[in-house]
Tab-separated table of C-alpha atoms in Angstrom:
chain	number	residue	atom	x	y	z
A	24	MET	CA	93.987	84.801	153.916
A	25	THR	CA	94.653	86.095	150.688
A	26	LYS	CA	94.762	90.146	152.040
A	27	ILE	CA	97.071	89.009	154.820
A	28	ILE	CA	99.553	87.557	151.978
A	29	SER	CA	98.956	90.464	149.555
A	30	ALA	CA	99.681	92.870	152.581
A	31	ILE	CA	102.995	90.964	153.609
A	32	VAL	CA	103.716	90.437	150.102
A	33	ILE	CA	103.843	94.571	149.207
A	34	CYS	CA	105.268	95.449	152.701
A	35	ALA	CA	108.332	92.825	151.590
A	36	MET	CA	108.606	94.994	147.973
A	37	ILE	CA	108.813	98.152	149.306
A	38	ALA	CA	111.198	96.897	151.787
A	39	HIS	CA	113.113	95.844	148.606
A	40	MET	CA	113.060	98.801	147.095
A	41	ILE	CA	114.585	100.824	149.939
A	42	ARG	CA	117.210	98.041	150.421
A	43	PRO	CA	117.687	94.981	148.556
A	44	PHE	CA	117.813	91.662	150.408
A	45	GLY	CA	121.056	90.774	148.920
A	46	LEU	CA	119.686	86.789	148.427
A	47	PRO	CA	120.660	84.742	145.399
A	48	GLY	CA	118.361	86.624	142.489
A	49	MET	CA	117.625	89.316	144.526
A	50	ARG	CA	120.493	91.656	144.438
A	51	ARG	CA	118.684	94.242	142.559
A	52	ARG	CA	115.941	96.927	142.698
A	53	GLY	CA	114.706	95.917	139.492
A	54	ASP	CA	114.194	92.328	140.881
A	55	VAL	CA	110.976	93.569	142.264
A	56	TRP	CA	108.857	91.833	139.978
A	57	LYS	CA	109.868	88.060	140.761
A	58	LEU	CA	108.354	88.775	144.431
A	59	ALA	CA	105.596	89.982	142.266
A	60	LEU	CA	105.239	86.705	140.350
A	61	VAL	CA	105.748	84.702	143.321
A	62	ALA	CA	103.030	86.250	145.286
A	63	PHE	CA	100.778	85.584	142.364
A	64	ALA	CA	101.415	81.612	142.600
A	65	VAL	CA	100.875	81.530	146.186
A	66	ILE	CA	97.450	83.508	146.120
A	67	ALA	CA	96.175	81.500	143.650
A	68	LEU	CA	97.257	78.215	145.253
A	69	VAL	CA	95.355	79.608	148.675
A	70	THR	CA	92.875	80.211	146.388
A	71	ALA	CA	92.630	76.924	144.412
A	72	ILE	CA	93.008	74.587	147.620
A	73	ARG	CA	90.902	76.827	149.482
A	74	PRO	CA	87.359	75.209	150.562
A	75	GLU	CA	84.379	77.062	149.423
């Protein structure tokens, strides 16, 4: 699951670098770090609640 999330986020980061999404808070190319921060939080959450 974390690999899928990572792949999706990397694709979103590349797309945002090419053409910013235009969402509130995501209007500049330099806002890619926000996607990385959200991805880190989601991956941490998935890892914490995943049964082993």
